Amino acid sequence: MKGKLSIKHRAVSGAVVAVVVVIIVIAAAAAIYFATSGQKPVTSTKDTIVVGTTDSVQTTIDPADAYDYFGINIIQNIGDGLVDYAPGTTNIVPALATTWTVSPDQKVWTFTLRQGVKFADGTPFNASVVKYSIDRQFAIDEPEGPFAGVGYDAIINSTTVLGPYQVQFKLNIPFSAFLALVAFTPMYPVNPKVAPMHSIVNYTGNVATENPNGLGPYMLAGWVRTAGKDIVMNLTANPNYWNASGGYPKTKNIVIRFYSDSTSLNLAMKSGQVDIAYRQLAASDITSYQNNPSFKVWTGPGQFIQYVVFNEKSPPFNNVLVRQALAAAINRTAITQGVFYGQAVPLFSMIPIGMSYHIDSFKSVYGDTNISYAVKLLQQAGYSASNPLKFTLTYPTGHYASTDGIAAQLQAAWQKTGLVQVTLQALPWSNYKQSTSADQLQVYIYGWYPDFIDPYDYTAPFLPADGIGFLHSHYVNQNMTNLIEQAAQTSNTAQLQQIYSQIQMLTAQDAPLVPLFQGTTIAVSTTHVTGIILDPTTIFRYYTITATT
Amino acid sequence: MGLRAYIVTRVLLTIPMVFLLLTIVFFVMRILPGNPVLLKFEKNADPALVAQYTHMLGLDKPIWQQYIDYVWNLLHGNLGLSMAGTFEPVGPEIMSRFPATLELAIYSTIVAIIVGVLLGSFAARRRGSIADGAIKVYGIFIYSFPVFFLGMILQIIFGVWLGVLPVGGRTDIGMIPAGLTIGNIHIQTGLYTIDSLLSGNLPEFFTALKYLLLPSLSLGLVISGVFVRMTRTNMMETIRSDFVTAARARGLKESTVVYSYALRNALLPIITIMGLQFALLLSGAILTETEFNILGLGSYLVDRINFRDYTAIQGTVVFLAILISFVSLIVDILYAYLDPRVRY
């Protein structure tokens, strides 16, 4: 017994001693390592820039599948379209196509392609590649992808190869905004050797087989992801890029590091782990960078808008007076300043500022924070202090930023009339969409990122002919439906100006939904970084950025 | 009953426990609002598509049928397909995330034990002194300290102000340790500190260690509170026992008496505590991982809850339950082996 006991004691003390020795060895080795090596985190030289983000590729980087901001943005940097936006503008310029023509009825579009362009593996780019890429979109027709989501499958009828460098698209309907569709990632050509006709290209951990793109300024050099979340992504300059002679890309390597939330990203920026932080720093953190001379804050117009929806199936919101009164009372500045620290701007139309044909229609109909007018309308609708309008404003959590603040500001503005009582209700994003589809909500908040850069994409999806769409506002107005149909078929700018003005005025008068604000695109960088372009397209271009050491 | 019978009994008892847990999670998940299919659609959910996905994921079957199907697959070792993203199998996803969590847990435990045992035995030896009082307060204070708050303080001090330690991630860009390849056998554990040693790359090893330092320090310190208090109490009892008095009477040095005679016996209960602390360690890891940007099982679970990814959440819960049972079983066996007075 006694002998046994001591063996066990020895075992315990042996283990303790072993652990202590290991610790000491590690500590000593670490001390030596830190003493002999530079302790600074990796800083970039001129040929590598580190970008930090809280985004992550949601599914894949296949143009047939990617429908999230970040996935699309990567494709925009490692792939290219037949046409592109000139950086800093919404002007469409030649890219993989050099010229194009359109038939008078807006239904047949013919593109002449750039010659001598090739993929990294030597596969040449030509009209067959374009046809393959579009036919593949039809073959896959991924229900959650952008091709079906935007409605390409309903717009494009066929793709024809007219010559080695000439390709023609026939459309089912006249569609004047077609170039905006061509400039978006679903129509980016893919490498037929990497992208099979009938299946999506998934992440494999091997850059040769997981990236169907390859005509852009950068190539995918490395991508590490675990269980659907990105850890790091490396991009390196594409020697075959058609515009390499134009000096693009400006920096040889881009490393993207992914952070779990805005706090981690903020710390990484502050501690020098990244050169640029883009999406999503908290508004309060951005304010602190604005007052810090070691950092630069870059701002540009955003394409993100947020708005309030009234469900006309839920009385009294079928009464236009009630909707107008609530639209009149909203204090947009309280939201943009109080909730977003000035990192958003008040919006008086569903078509954002900086986009063609935008007019401040809600301002011309209601003014701004017009409480007295709201009171008048509510009294006309039969409400009084003893018989106030009571309803619930529902807002989503875990999807858009600061929705609780927005809801609180709306409640405050509406209750200023003295004739309204608002109950606030928060719902997690998943249930929120479900409740919307089931018509369980009265008044609710939604946001919108455009699918393609055209005013059409800021009107048609919100105002469908059946009044349902994804917003379930149940607003039906034949006038509106006709106007939207005309907008799709007209290419004359003067006529479009008139049609969109009418659409915006009608939206303001009927107030089925009310625009609140437009986001601002913000990036933070060290003072060494130059060349970040934040324009109305919200494409974040890595290839224009440079940094000095 | 013998040790073998004890182990068998314990393992058999684990099975109904895991099933009970799984059943609760299974039904709670489905009672909660929100469903994984609708979450897949950002803007427009076409009813026909929703129906198609619902059918594909088997969510259109009666709930009891879903439960039986799930358990049936589980018994065949199949955790099913994830309901979020690209419908990957859950098993490999969990295994790809687990190493990061395990590594964090191991280093945090090492921190907790070293700090706890050193402070605890020191306090016991100087019983009633100011140092003892201070250590007692530390033990209570640190244990009640929120782990994420401590983490943030460490991040600000060492990452932002001093700029000497990374505030997030697991290693530098492009330095993922390759592990060891012998012929056609490839050993890669996913624990960066081990993989880097296997591939014999010291700079990689120290980089991984550097990244682990802050997260394991914050989690380890919070857990060390329990170890401090336990060690102190045990030491005091042991110091009063006969064999220590005998050792002193033989004229041995006080430090020898305390650190090699008394501490050895006082450490036994610490092993039990380690087992009990393991579940706490994992829950702490969930917060620490999110904060330090480590893609482990904790952040996986948080992510998937947001997506209402039923299969992934169930799979993770089953995995963690089995893991915790297994660890506590090992601890009990170890304890029985080390302390001959314990008989099962």
mmCIF file with all atom_site columns, C-alpha atoms in Angstrom, chain A residues 460-519:
data_model
loop_
_atom_site.group_PDB
_atom_site.id
_atom_site.type_symbol
_atom_site.label_atom_id
_atom_site.label_alt_id
_atom_site.label_comp_id
_atom_site.label_asym_id
_atom_site.label_entity_id
_atom_site.label_seq_id
_atom_site.pdbx_PDB_ins_code
_atom_site.Cartn_x
_atom_site.Cartn_y
_atom_site.Cartn_z
_atom_site.occupancy
_atom_site.B_iso_or_equiv
_atom_site.pdbx_formal_charge
_atom_site.auth_seq_id
_atom_site.auth_comp_id
_atom_site.auth_asym_id
_atom_site.auth_atom_id
_atom_site.pdbx_PDB_model_num
ATOM 1  C CA . ALA A 1 460 ? -40.085 48.812 -59.379 1.00 0.00 ? 460 ALA A CA 1
ATOM 2  C CA . PRO A 1 461 ? -39.198 46.432 -56.513 1.00 0.00 ? 461 PRO A CA 1
ATOM 3  C CA . PHE A 1 462 ? -41.024 48.589 -53.931 1.00 0.00 ? 462 PHE A CA 1
ATOM 4  C CA . LEU A 1 463 ? -44.140 49.258 -55.987 1.00 0.00 ? 463 LEU A CA 1
ATOM 5  C CA . PRO A 1 464 ? -45.157 45.975 -57.646 1.00 0.00 ? 464 PRO A CA 1
ATOM 6  C CA . ALA A 1 465 ? -48.399 45.814 -59.604 1.00 0.00 ? 465 ALA A CA 1
ATOM 7  C CA . ASP A 1 466 ? -49.998 43.407 -57.117 1.00 0.00 ? 466 ASP A CA 1
ATOM 8  C CA . GLY A 1 467 ? -48.939 45.511 -54.118 1.00 0.00 ? 467 GLY A CA 1
ATOM 9  C CA . ILE A 1 468 ? -47.226 42.506 -52.492 1.00 0.00 ? 468 ILE A CA 1
ATOM 10 C CA . GLY A 1 469 ? -43.623 42.061 -53.647 1.00 0.00 ? 469 GLY A CA 1
ATOM 11 C CA . PHE A 1 470 ? -41.335 41.596 -50.685 1.00 0.00 ? 470 PHE A CA 1
ATOM 12 C CA . LEU A 1 471 ? -42.690 44.559 -48.701 1.00 0.00 ? 471 LEU A CA 1
ATOM 13 C CA . HIS A 1 472 ? -46.350 43.521 -48.521 1.00 0.00 ? 472 HIS A CA 1
ATOM 14 C CA . SER A 1 473 ? -47.570 47.110 -48.447 1.00 0.00 ? 473 SER A CA 1
ATOM 15 C CA . HIS A 1 474 ? -50.677 46.145 -50.442 1.00 0.00 ? 474 HIS A CA 1
ATOM 16 C CA . TYR A 1 475 ? -50.510 49.479 -52.204 1.00 0.00 ? 475 TYR A CA 1
ATOM 17 C CA . VAL A 1 476 ? -52.050 49.162 -55.658 1.00 0.00 ? 476 VAL A CA 1
ATOM 18 C CA . ASN A 1 477 ? -52.311 52.076 -58.065 1.00 0.00 ? 477 ASN A CA 1
ATOM 19 C CA . GLN A 1 478 ? -52.742 51.509 -61.799 1.00 0.00 ? 478 GLN A CA 1
ATOM 20 C CA . ASN A 1 479 ? -51.156 54.894 -62.547 1.00 0.00 ? 479 ASN A CA 1
ATOM 21 C CA . MET A 1 480 ? -48.014 53.879 -60.734 1.00 0.00 ? 480 MET A CA 1
ATOM 22 C CA . THR A 1 481 ? -47.885 50.512 -62.508 1.00 0.00 ? 481 THR A CA 1
ATOM 23 C CA . ASN A 1 482 ? -48.181 52.202 -65.903 1.00 0.00 ? 482 ASN A CA 1
ATOM 24 C CA . LEU A 1 483 ? -45.477 54.747 -65.082 1.00 0.00 ? 483 LEU A CA 1
ATOM 25 C CA . ILE A 1 484 ? -43.040 52.022 -64.000 1.00 0.00 ? 484 ILE A CA 1
ATOM 26 C CA . GLU A 1 485 ? -43.753 50.069 -67.172 1.00 0.00 ? 485 GLU A CA 1
ATOM 27 C CA . GLN A 1 486 ? -43.015 53.169 -69.250 1.00 0.00 ? 486 GLN A CA 1
ATOM 28 C CA . ALA A 1 487 ? -39.756 53.754 -67.378 1.00 0.00 ? 487 ALA A CA 1
ATOM 29 C CA . ALA A 1 488 ? -38.521 50.303 -68.408 1.00 0.00 ? 488 ALA A CA 1
ATOM 30 C CA . GLN A 1 489 ? -39.232 50.956 -72.062 1.00 0.00 ? 489 GLN A CA 1
ATOM 31 C CA . THR A 1 490 ? -37.966 54.503 -72.487 1.00 0.00 ? 490 THR A CA 1
ATOM 32 C CA . SER A 1 491 ? -34.400 55.400 -73.305 1.00 0.00 ? 491 SER A CA 1
ATOM 33 C CA . ASN A 1 492 ? -34.956 59.092 -73.959 1.00 0.00 ? 492 ASN A CA 1
ATOM 34 C CA . THR A 1 493 ? -33.467 60.992 -71.014 1.00 0.00 ? 493 THR A CA 1
ATOM 35 C CA . ALA A 1 494 ? -35.920 63.871 -71.144 1.00 0.00 ? 494 ALA A CA 1
ATOM 36 C CA . GLN A 1 495 ? -38.852 61.460 -71.114 1.00 0.00 ? 495 GLN A CA 1
ATOM 37 C CA . LEU A 1 496 ? -37.284 59.427 -68.309 1.00 0.00 ? 496 LEU A CA 1
ATOM 38 C CA . GLN A 1 497 ? -36.808 62.599 -66.290 1.00 0.00 ? 497 GLN A CA 1
ATOM 39 C CA . GLN A 1 498 ? -40.525 63.271 -66.616 1.00 0.00 ? 498 GLN A CA 1
ATOM 40 C CA . ILE A 1 499 ? -41.637 59.704 -65.844 1.00 0.00 ? 499 ILE A CA 1
ATOM 41 C CA . TYR A 1 500 ? -39.437 59.407 -62.746 1.00 0.00 ? 500 TYR A CA 1
ATOM 42 C CA . SER A 1 501 ? -40.565 62.811 -61.487 1.00 0.00 ? 501 SER A CA 1
ATOM 43 C CA . GLN A 1 502 ? -44.162 61.629 -61.729 1.00 0.00 ? 502 GLN A CA 1
ATOM 44 C CA . ILE A 1 503 ? -43.331 58.337 -59.983 1.00 0.00 ? 503 ILE A CA 1
ATOM 45 C CA . GLN A 1 504 ? -41.618 60.157 -57.133 1.00 0.00 ? 504 GLN A CA 1
ATOM 46 C CA . MET A 1 505 ? -44.414 62.728 -56.718 1.00 0.00 ? 505 MET A CA 1
ATOM 47 C CA . LEU A 1 506 ? -47.066 59.991 -56.744 1.00 0.00 ? 506 LEU A CA 1
ATOM 48 C CA . THR A 1 507 ? -45.101 58.008 -54.144 1.00 0.00 ? 507 THR A CA 1
ATOM 49 C CA . ALA A 1 508 ? -44.995 61.094 -51.925 1.00 0.00 ? 508 ALA A CA 1
ATOM 50 C CA . GLN A 1 509 ? -48.702 61.854 -52.337 1.00 0.00 ? 509 GLN A CA 1
ATOM 51 C CA . ASP A 1 510 ? -49.898 58.295 -51.691 1.00 0.00 ? 510 ASP A CA 1
ATOM 52 C CA . ALA A 1 511 ? -47.180 57.571 -49.108 1.00 0.00 ? 511 ALA A CA 1
ATOM 53 C CA . PRO A 1 512 ? -47.304 53.756 -49.235 1.00 0.00 ? 512 PRO A CA 1
ATOM 54 C CA . LEU A 1 513 ? -43.745 53.969 -47.925 1.00 0.00 ? 513 LEU A CA 1
ATOM 55 C CA . VAL A 1 514 ? -41.676 56.868 -46.655 1.00 0.00 ? 514 VAL A CA 1
ATOM 56 C CA . PRO A 1 515 ? -37.928 57.305 -47.251 1.00 0.00 ? 515 PRO A CA 1
ATOM 57 C CA . LEU A 1 516 ? -35.923 58.165 -44.131 1.00 0.00 ? 516 LEU A CA 1
ATOM 58 C CA . PHE A 1 517 ? -32.242 58.448 -44.890 1.00 0.00 ? 517 PHE A CA 1
ATOM 59 C CA . GLN A 1 518 ? -29.406 57.466 -47.190 1.00 0.00 ? 518 GLN A CA 1
ATOM 60 C CA . GLY A 1 519 ? -26.265 55.932 -45.754 1.00 0.00 ? 519 GLY A CA 1
#
